[in-house]
Backbone as JSON Lines, residues from 0, in Angstrom:
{"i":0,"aa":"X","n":[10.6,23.37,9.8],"ca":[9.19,23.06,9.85],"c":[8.98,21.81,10.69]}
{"i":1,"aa":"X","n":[8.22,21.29,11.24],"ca":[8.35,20.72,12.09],"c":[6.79,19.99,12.02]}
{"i":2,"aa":"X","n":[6.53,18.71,12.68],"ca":[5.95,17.76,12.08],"c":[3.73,18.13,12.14]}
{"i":3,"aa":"X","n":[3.95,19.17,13.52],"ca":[2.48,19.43,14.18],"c":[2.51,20.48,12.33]}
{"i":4,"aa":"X","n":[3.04,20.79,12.03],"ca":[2.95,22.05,11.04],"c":[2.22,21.27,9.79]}
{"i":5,"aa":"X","n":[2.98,20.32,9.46],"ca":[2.31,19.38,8.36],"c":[0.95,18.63,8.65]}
{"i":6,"aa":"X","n":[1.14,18.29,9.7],"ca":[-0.46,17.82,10.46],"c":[-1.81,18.84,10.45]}
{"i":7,"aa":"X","n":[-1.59,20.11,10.89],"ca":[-2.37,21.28,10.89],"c":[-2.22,21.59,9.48]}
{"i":8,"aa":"X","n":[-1.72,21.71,8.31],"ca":[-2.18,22.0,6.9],"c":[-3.02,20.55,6.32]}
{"i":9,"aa":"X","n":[-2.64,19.42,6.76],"ca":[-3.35,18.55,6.45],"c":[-4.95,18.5,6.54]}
{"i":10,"aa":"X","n":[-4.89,18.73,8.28],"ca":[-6.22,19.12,8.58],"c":[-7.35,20.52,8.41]}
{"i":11,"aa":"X","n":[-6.06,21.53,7.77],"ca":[-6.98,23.0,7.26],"c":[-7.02,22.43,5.66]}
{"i":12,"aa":"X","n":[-6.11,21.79,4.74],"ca":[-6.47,21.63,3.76],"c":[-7.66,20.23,3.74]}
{"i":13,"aa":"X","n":[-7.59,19.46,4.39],"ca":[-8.55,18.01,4.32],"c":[-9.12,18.07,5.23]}
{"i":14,"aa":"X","n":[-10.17,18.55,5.75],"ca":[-11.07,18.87,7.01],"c":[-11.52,17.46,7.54]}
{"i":15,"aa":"X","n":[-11.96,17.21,6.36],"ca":[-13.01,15.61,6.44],"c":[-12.24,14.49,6.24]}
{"i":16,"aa":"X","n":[-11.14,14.66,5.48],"ca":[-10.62,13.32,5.47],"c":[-9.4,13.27,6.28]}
{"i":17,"aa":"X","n":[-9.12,13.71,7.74],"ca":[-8.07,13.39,8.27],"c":[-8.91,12.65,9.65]}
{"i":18,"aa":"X","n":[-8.82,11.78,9.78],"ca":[-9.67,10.33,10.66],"c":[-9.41,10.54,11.8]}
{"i":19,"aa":"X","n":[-8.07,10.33,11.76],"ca":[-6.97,10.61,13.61],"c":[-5.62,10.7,13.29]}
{"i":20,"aa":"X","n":[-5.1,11.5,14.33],"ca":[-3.69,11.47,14.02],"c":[-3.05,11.19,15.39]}
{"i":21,"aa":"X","n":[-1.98,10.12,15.15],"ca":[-1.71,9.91,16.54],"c":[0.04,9.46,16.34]}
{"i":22,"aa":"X","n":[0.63,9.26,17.31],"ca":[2.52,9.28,17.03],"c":[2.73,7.93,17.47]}
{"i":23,"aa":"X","n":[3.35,7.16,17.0],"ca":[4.02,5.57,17.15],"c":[5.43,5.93,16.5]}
{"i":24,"aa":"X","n":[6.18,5.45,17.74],"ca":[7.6,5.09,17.28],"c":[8.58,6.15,16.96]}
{"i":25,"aa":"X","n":[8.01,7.64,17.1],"ca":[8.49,8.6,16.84],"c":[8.17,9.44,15.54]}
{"i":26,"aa":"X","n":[6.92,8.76,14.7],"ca":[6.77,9.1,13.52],"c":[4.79,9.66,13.65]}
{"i":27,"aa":"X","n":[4.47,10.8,13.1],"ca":[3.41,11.28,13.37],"c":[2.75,9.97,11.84]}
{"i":28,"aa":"X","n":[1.1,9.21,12.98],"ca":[0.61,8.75,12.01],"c":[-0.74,9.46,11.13]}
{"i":29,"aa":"X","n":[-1.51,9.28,10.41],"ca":[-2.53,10.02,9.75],"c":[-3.64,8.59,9.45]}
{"i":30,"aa":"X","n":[-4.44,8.61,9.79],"ca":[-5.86,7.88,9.54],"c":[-5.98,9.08,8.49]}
{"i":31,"aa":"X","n":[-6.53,8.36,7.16],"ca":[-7.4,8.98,6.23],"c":[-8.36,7.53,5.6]}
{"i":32,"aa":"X","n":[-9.6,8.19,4.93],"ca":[-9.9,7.17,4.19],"c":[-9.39,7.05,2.52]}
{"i":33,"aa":"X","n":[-9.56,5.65,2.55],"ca":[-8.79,5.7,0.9],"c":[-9.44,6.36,-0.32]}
{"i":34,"aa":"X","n":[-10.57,6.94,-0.29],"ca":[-10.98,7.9,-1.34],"c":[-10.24,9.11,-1.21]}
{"i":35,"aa":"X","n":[-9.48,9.75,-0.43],"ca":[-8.71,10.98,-0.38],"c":[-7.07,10.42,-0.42]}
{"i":36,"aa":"X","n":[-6.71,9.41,-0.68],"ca":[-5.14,8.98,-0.92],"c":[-4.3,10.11,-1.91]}
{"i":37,"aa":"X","n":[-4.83,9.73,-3.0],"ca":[-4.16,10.63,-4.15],"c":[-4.16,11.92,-3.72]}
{"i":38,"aa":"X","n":[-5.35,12.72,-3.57],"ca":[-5.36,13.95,-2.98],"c":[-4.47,14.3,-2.08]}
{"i":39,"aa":"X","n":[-4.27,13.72,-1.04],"ca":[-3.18,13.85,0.17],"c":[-1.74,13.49,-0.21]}
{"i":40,"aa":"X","n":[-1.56,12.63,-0.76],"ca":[-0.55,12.46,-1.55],"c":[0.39,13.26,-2.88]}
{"i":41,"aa":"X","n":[-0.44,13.81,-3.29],"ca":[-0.44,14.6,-4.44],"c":[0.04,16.12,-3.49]}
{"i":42,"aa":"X","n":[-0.19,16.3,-2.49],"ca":[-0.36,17.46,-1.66],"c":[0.75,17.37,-1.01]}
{"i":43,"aa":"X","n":[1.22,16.35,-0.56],"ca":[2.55,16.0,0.81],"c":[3.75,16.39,-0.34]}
{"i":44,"aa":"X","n":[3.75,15.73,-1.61],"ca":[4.79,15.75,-2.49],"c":[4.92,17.0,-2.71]}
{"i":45,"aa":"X","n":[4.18,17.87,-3.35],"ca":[4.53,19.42,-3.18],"c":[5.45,20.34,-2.09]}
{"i":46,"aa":"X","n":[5.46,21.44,-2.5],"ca":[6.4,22.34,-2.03],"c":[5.56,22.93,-0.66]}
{"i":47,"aa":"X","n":[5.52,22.8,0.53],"ca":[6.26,23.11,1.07],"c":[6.95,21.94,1.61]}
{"i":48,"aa":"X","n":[6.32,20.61,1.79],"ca":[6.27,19.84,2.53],"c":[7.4,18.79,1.46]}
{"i":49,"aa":"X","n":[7.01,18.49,0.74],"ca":[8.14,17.92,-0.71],"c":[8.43,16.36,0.4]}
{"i":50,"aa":"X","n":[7.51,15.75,0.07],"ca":[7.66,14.39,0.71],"c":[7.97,13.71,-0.44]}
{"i":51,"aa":"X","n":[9.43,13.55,-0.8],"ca":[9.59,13.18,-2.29],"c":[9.92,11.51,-2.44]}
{"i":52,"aa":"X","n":[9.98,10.85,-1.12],"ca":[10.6,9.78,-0.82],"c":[9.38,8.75,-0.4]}
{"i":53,"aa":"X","n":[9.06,8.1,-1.12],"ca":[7.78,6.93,-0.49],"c":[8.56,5.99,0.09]}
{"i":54,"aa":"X","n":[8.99,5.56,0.77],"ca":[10.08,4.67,1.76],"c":[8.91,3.01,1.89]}
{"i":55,"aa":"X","n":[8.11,3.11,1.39],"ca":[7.6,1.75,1.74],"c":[5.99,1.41,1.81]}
{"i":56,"aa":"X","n":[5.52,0.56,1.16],"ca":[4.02,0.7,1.62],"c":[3.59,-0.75,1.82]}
{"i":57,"aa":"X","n":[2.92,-0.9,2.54],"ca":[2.53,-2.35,3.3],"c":[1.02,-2.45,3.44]}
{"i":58,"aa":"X","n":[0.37,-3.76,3.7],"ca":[-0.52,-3.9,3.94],"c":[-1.47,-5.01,5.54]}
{"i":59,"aa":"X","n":[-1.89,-4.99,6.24],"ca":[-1.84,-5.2,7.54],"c":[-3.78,-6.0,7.55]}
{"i":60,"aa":"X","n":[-3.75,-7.07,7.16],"ca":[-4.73,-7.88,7.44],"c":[-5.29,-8.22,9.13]}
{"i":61,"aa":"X","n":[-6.68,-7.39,9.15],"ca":[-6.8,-7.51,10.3],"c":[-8.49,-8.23,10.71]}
{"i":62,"aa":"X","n":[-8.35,-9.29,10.15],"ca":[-9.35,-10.84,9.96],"c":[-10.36,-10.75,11.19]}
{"i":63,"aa":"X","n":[-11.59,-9.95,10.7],"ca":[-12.31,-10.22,11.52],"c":[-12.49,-8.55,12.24]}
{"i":64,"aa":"X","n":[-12.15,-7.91,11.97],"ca":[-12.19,-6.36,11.9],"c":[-13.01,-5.89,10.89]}
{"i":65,"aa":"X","n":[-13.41,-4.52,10.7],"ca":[-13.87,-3.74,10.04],"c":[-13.33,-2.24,10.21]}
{"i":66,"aa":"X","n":[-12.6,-1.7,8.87],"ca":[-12.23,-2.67,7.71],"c":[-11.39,-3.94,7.94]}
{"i":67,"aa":"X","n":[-11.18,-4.93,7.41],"ca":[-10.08,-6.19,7.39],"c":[-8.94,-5.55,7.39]}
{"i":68,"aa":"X","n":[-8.28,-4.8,6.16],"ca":[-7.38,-4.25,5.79],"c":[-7.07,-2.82,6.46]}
{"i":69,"aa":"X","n":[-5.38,-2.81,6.47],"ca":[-5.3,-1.4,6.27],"c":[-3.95,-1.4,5.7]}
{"i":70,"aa":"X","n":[-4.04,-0.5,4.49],"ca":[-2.35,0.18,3.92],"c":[-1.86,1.31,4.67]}
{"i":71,"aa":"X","n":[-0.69,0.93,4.33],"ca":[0.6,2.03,5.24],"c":[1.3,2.3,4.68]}
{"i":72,"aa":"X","n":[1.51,3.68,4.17],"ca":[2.27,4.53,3.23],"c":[3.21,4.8,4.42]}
{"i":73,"aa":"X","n":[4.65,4.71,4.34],"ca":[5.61,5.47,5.16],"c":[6.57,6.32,4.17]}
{"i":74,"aa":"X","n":[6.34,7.85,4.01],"ca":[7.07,9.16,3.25],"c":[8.16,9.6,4.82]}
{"i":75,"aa":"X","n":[9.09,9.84,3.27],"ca":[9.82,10.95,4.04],"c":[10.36,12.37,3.25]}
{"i":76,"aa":"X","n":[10.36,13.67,3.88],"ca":[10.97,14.56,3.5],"c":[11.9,14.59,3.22]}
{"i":77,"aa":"X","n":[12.64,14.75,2.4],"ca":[14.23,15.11,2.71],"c":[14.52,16.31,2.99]}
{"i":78,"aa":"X","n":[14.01,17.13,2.19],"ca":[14.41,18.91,2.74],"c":[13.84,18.94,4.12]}
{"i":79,"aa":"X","n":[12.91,18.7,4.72],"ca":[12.18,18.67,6.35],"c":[12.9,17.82,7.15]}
{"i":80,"aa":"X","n":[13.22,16.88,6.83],"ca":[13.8,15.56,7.75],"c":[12.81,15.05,8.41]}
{"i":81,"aa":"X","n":[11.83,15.07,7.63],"ca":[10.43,14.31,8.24],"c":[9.75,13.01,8.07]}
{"i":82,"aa":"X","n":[9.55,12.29,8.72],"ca":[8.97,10.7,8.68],"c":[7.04,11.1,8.73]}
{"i":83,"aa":"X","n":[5.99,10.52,7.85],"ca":[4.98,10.71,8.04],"c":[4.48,9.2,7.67]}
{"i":84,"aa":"X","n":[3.33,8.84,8.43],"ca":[2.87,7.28,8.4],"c":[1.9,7.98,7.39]}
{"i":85,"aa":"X","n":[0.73,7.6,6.22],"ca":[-0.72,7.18,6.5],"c":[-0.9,6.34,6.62]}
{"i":86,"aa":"X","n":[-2.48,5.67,6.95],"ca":[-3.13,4.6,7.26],"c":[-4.17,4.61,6.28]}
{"i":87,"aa":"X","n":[-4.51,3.73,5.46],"ca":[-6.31,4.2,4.92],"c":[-6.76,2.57,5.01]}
{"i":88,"aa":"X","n":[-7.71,2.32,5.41],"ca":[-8.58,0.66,6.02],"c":[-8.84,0.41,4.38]}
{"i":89,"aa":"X","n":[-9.36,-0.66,4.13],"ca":[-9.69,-1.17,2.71],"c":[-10.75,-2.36,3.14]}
{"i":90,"aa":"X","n":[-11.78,-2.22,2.7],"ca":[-12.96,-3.91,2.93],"c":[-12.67,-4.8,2.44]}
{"i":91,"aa":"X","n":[-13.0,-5.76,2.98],"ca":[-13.21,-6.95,2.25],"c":[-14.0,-7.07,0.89]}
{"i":92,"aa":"X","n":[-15.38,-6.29,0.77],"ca":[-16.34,-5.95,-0.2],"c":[-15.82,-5.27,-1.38]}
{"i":93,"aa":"X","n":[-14.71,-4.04,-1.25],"ca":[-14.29,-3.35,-2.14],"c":[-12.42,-3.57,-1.94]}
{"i":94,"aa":"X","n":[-12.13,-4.36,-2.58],"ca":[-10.32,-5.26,-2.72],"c":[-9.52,-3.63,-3.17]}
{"i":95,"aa":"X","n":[-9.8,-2.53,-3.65],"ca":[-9.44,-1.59,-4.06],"c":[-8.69,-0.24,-3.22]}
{"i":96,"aa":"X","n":[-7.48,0.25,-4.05],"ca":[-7.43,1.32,-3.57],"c":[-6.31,2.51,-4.84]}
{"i":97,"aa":"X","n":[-6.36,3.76,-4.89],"ca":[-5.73,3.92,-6.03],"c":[-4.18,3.81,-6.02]}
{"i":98,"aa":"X","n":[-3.85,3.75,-7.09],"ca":[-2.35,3.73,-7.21],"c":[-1.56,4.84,-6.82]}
{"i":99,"aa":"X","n":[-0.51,4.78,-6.47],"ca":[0.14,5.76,-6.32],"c":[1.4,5.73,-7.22]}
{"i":100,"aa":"X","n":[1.4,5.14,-8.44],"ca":[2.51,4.9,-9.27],"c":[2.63,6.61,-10.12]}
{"i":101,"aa":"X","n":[1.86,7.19,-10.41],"ca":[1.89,8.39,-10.6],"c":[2.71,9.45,-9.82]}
{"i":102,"aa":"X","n":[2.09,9.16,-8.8],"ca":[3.09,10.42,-7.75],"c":[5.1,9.92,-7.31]}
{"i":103,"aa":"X","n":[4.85,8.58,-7.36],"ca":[6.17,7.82,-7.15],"c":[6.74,5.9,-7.73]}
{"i":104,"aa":"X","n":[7.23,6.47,-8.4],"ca":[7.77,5.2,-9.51],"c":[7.86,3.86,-8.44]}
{"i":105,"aa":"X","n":[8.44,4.34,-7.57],"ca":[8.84,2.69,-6.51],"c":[7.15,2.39,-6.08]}
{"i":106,"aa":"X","n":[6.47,2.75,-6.18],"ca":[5.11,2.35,-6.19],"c":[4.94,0.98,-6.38]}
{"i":107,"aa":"X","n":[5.07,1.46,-8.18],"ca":[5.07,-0.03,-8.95],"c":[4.97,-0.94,-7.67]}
{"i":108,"aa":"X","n":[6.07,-1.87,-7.79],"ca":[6.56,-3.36,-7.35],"c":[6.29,-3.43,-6.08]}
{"i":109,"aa":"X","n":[5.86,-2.07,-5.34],"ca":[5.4,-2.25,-3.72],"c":[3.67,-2.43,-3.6]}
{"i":110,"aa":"X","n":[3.53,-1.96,-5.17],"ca":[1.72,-2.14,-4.77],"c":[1.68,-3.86,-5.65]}
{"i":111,"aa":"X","n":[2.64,-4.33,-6.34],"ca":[2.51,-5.15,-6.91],"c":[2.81,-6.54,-5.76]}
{"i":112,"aa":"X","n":[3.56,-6.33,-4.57],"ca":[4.18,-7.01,-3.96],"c":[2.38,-7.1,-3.27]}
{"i":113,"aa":"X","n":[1.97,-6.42,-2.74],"ca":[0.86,-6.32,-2.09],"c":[-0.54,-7.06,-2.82]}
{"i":114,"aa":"X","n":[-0.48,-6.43,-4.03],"ca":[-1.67,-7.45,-4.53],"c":[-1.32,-8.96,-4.83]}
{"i":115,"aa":"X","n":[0.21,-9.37,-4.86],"ca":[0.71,-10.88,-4.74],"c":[0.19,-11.52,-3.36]}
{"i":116,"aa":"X","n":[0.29,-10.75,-2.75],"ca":[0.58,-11.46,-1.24],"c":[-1.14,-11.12,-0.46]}
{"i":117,"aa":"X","n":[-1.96,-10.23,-1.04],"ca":[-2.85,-10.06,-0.32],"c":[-4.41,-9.99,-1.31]}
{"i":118,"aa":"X","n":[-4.11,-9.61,-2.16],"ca":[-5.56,-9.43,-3.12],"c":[-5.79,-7.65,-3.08]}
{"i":119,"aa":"X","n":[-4.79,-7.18,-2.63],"ca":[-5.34,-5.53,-2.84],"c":[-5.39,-5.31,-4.44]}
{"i":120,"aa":"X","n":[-6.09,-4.72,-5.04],"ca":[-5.93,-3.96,-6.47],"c":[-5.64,-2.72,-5.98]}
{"i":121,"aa":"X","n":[-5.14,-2.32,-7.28],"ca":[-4.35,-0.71,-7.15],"c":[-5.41,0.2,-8.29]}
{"i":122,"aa":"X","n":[-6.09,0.59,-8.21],"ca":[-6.33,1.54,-9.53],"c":[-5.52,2.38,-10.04]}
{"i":123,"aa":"X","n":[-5.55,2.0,-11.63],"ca":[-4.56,3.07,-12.31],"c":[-3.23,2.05,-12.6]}
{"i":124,"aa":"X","n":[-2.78,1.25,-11.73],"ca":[-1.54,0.62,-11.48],"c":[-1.05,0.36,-13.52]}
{"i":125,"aa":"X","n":[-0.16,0.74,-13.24],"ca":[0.39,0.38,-14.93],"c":[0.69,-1.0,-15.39]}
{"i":126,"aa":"X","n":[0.73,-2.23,-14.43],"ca":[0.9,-3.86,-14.31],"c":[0.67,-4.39,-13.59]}
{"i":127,"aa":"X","n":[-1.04,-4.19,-13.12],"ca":[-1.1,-5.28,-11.96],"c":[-1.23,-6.91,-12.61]}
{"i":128,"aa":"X","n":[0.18,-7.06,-12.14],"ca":[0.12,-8.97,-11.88],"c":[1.47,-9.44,-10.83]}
{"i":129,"aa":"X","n":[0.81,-10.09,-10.5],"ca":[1.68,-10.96,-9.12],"c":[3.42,-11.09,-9.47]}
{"i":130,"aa":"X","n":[3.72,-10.49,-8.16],"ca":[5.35,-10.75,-8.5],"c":[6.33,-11.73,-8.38]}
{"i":131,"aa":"X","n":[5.63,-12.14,-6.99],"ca":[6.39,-13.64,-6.54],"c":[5.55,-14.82,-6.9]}
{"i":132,"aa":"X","n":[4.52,-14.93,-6.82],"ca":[3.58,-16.07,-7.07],"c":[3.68,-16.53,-8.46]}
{"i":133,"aa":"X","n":[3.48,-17.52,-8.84],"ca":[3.03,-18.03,-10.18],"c":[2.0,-17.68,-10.82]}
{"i":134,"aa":"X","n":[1.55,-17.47,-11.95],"ca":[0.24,-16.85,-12.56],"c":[-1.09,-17.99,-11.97]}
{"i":135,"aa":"X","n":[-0.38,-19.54,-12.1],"ca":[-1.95,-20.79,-11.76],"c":[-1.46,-20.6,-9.87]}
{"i":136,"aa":"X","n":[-0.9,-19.93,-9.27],"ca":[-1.13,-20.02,-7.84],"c":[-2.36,-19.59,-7.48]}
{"i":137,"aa":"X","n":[-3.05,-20.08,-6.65],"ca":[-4.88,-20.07,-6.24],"c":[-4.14,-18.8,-4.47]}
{"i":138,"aa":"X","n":[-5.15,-18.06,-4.44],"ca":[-5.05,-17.38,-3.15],"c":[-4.04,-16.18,-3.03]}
{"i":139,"aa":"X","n":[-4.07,-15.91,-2.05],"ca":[-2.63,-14.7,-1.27],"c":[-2.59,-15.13,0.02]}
{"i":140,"aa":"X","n":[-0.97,-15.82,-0.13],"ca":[-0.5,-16.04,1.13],"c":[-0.18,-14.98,2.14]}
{"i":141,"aa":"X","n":[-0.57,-14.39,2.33],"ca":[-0.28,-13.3,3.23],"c":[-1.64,-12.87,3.88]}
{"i":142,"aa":"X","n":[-2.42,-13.57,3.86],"ca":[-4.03,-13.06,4.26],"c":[-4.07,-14.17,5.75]}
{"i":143,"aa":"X","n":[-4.52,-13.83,6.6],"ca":[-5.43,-14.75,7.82],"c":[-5.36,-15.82,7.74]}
{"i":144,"aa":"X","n":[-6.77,-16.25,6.4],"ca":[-7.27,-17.04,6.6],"c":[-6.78,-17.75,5.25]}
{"i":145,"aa":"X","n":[-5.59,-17.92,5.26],"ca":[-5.42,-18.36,4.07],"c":[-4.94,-19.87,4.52]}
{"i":146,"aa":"X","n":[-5.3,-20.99,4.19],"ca":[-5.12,-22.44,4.62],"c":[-3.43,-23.02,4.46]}
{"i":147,"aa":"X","n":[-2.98,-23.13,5.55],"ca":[-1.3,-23.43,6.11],"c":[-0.85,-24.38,4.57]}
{"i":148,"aa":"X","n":[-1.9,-25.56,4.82],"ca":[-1.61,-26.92,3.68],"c":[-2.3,-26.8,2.58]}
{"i":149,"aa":"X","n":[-2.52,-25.65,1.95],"ca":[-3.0,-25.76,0.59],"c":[-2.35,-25.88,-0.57]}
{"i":150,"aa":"X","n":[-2.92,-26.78,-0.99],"ca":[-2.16,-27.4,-2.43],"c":[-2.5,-26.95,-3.71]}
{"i":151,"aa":"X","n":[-1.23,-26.37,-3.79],"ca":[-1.52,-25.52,-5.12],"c":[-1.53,-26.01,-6.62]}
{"i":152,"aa":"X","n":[-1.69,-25.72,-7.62],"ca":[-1.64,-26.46,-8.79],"c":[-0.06,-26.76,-9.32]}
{"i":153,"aa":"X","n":[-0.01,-27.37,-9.94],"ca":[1.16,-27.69,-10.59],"c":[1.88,-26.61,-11.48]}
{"i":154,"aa":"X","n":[3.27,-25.84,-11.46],"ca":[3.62,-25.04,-12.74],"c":[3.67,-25.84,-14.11]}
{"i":155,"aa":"X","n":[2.94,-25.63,-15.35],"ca":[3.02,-25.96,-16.52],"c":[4.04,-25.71,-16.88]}
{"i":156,"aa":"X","n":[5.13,-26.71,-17.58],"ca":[6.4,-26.23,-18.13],"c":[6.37,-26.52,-19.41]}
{"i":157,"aa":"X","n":[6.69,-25.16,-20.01],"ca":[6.8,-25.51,-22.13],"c":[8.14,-26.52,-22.32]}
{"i":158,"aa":"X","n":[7.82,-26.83,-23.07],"ca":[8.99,-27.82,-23.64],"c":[9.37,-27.25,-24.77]}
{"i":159,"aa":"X","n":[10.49,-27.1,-24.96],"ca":[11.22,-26.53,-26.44],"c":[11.36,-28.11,-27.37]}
{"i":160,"aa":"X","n":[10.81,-27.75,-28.66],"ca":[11.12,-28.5,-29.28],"c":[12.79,-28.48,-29.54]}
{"i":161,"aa":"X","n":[13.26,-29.83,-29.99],"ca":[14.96,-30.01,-30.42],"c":[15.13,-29.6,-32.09]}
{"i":162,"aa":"X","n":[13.85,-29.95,-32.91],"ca":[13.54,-29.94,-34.36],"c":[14.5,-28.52,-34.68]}
């Protein structure tokens, strides 16, 4: 099966929500918007296509654009030997997009890495809270406009009593 094949069921099954599709790097990409994620997702993982492998998902701050954001799901087949990008933009106005911890467990800590570093929420997510940051850290370093010298609060440290 071969990659135009998955592209053309995409676009006979999702008429409206396939944006553009275009090839970088050797890997066919997919513009969708993020109200059809799960749906498309939910769909790639199935049989014929069995994209059982979420290889990575990222997020790409683009300050001063519309949308600001965009996430990047990179799947792969294993029975196909297929690499597939999506893309879905995210606003500034709406920080949201759904989880994909349902369809694939490594989700978790990749959508969690993302709302540390950027302010995305995940809907659905089974623990959204920051992975690397401290709970009193102010911001997401990983955004634009996020200030080089900002001074963050102090970590509170418990003290064990000796008693």
């Amino acid at each position: 099966m071969e990659n135009q094949s998955v592209i053309e069921a995409l676009q006979a099954k999702f008429p409206q929500a396939i944006l553009e599709v275009s090839s970088e790097f050797g890997d066919e990409v997919v513009h969708i918007p993020k109200d059809s994620l799960l749906d498309i997702c939910r769909f790639l993982r199935e049989k014929p296509y069995e994209f059982s492998m979420l290889l990575d998902l990222t997020c790409i701050d683009f300050l001063g654009n519309h949308p600001r954001y965009r996430m990047v799901y990179h799947l792969f087949s294993l029975g196909q030997k297929l690499r597939l990008r999506l893309r879905a933009g995210v606003t500034e106005q709406d920080l949201s997009i759904a989880s994909l911890t349902a369809i694939w467990r490594n989700a978790n800590w990749l959508e969690r890495e993302v709302f540390d570093m950027f302010g995305i929420r995940f809907d659905g997510h089974p623990d959204m809270r920051r992975l690397f940051m401290y709970d009193g850290f102010e911001g997401h370093p990983l955004r634009k406009d996020y200030p080089l010298r900002k001074q963050q609060p102090r970590i509170k440290l418990r003290h064990v009593n000796d008693d």
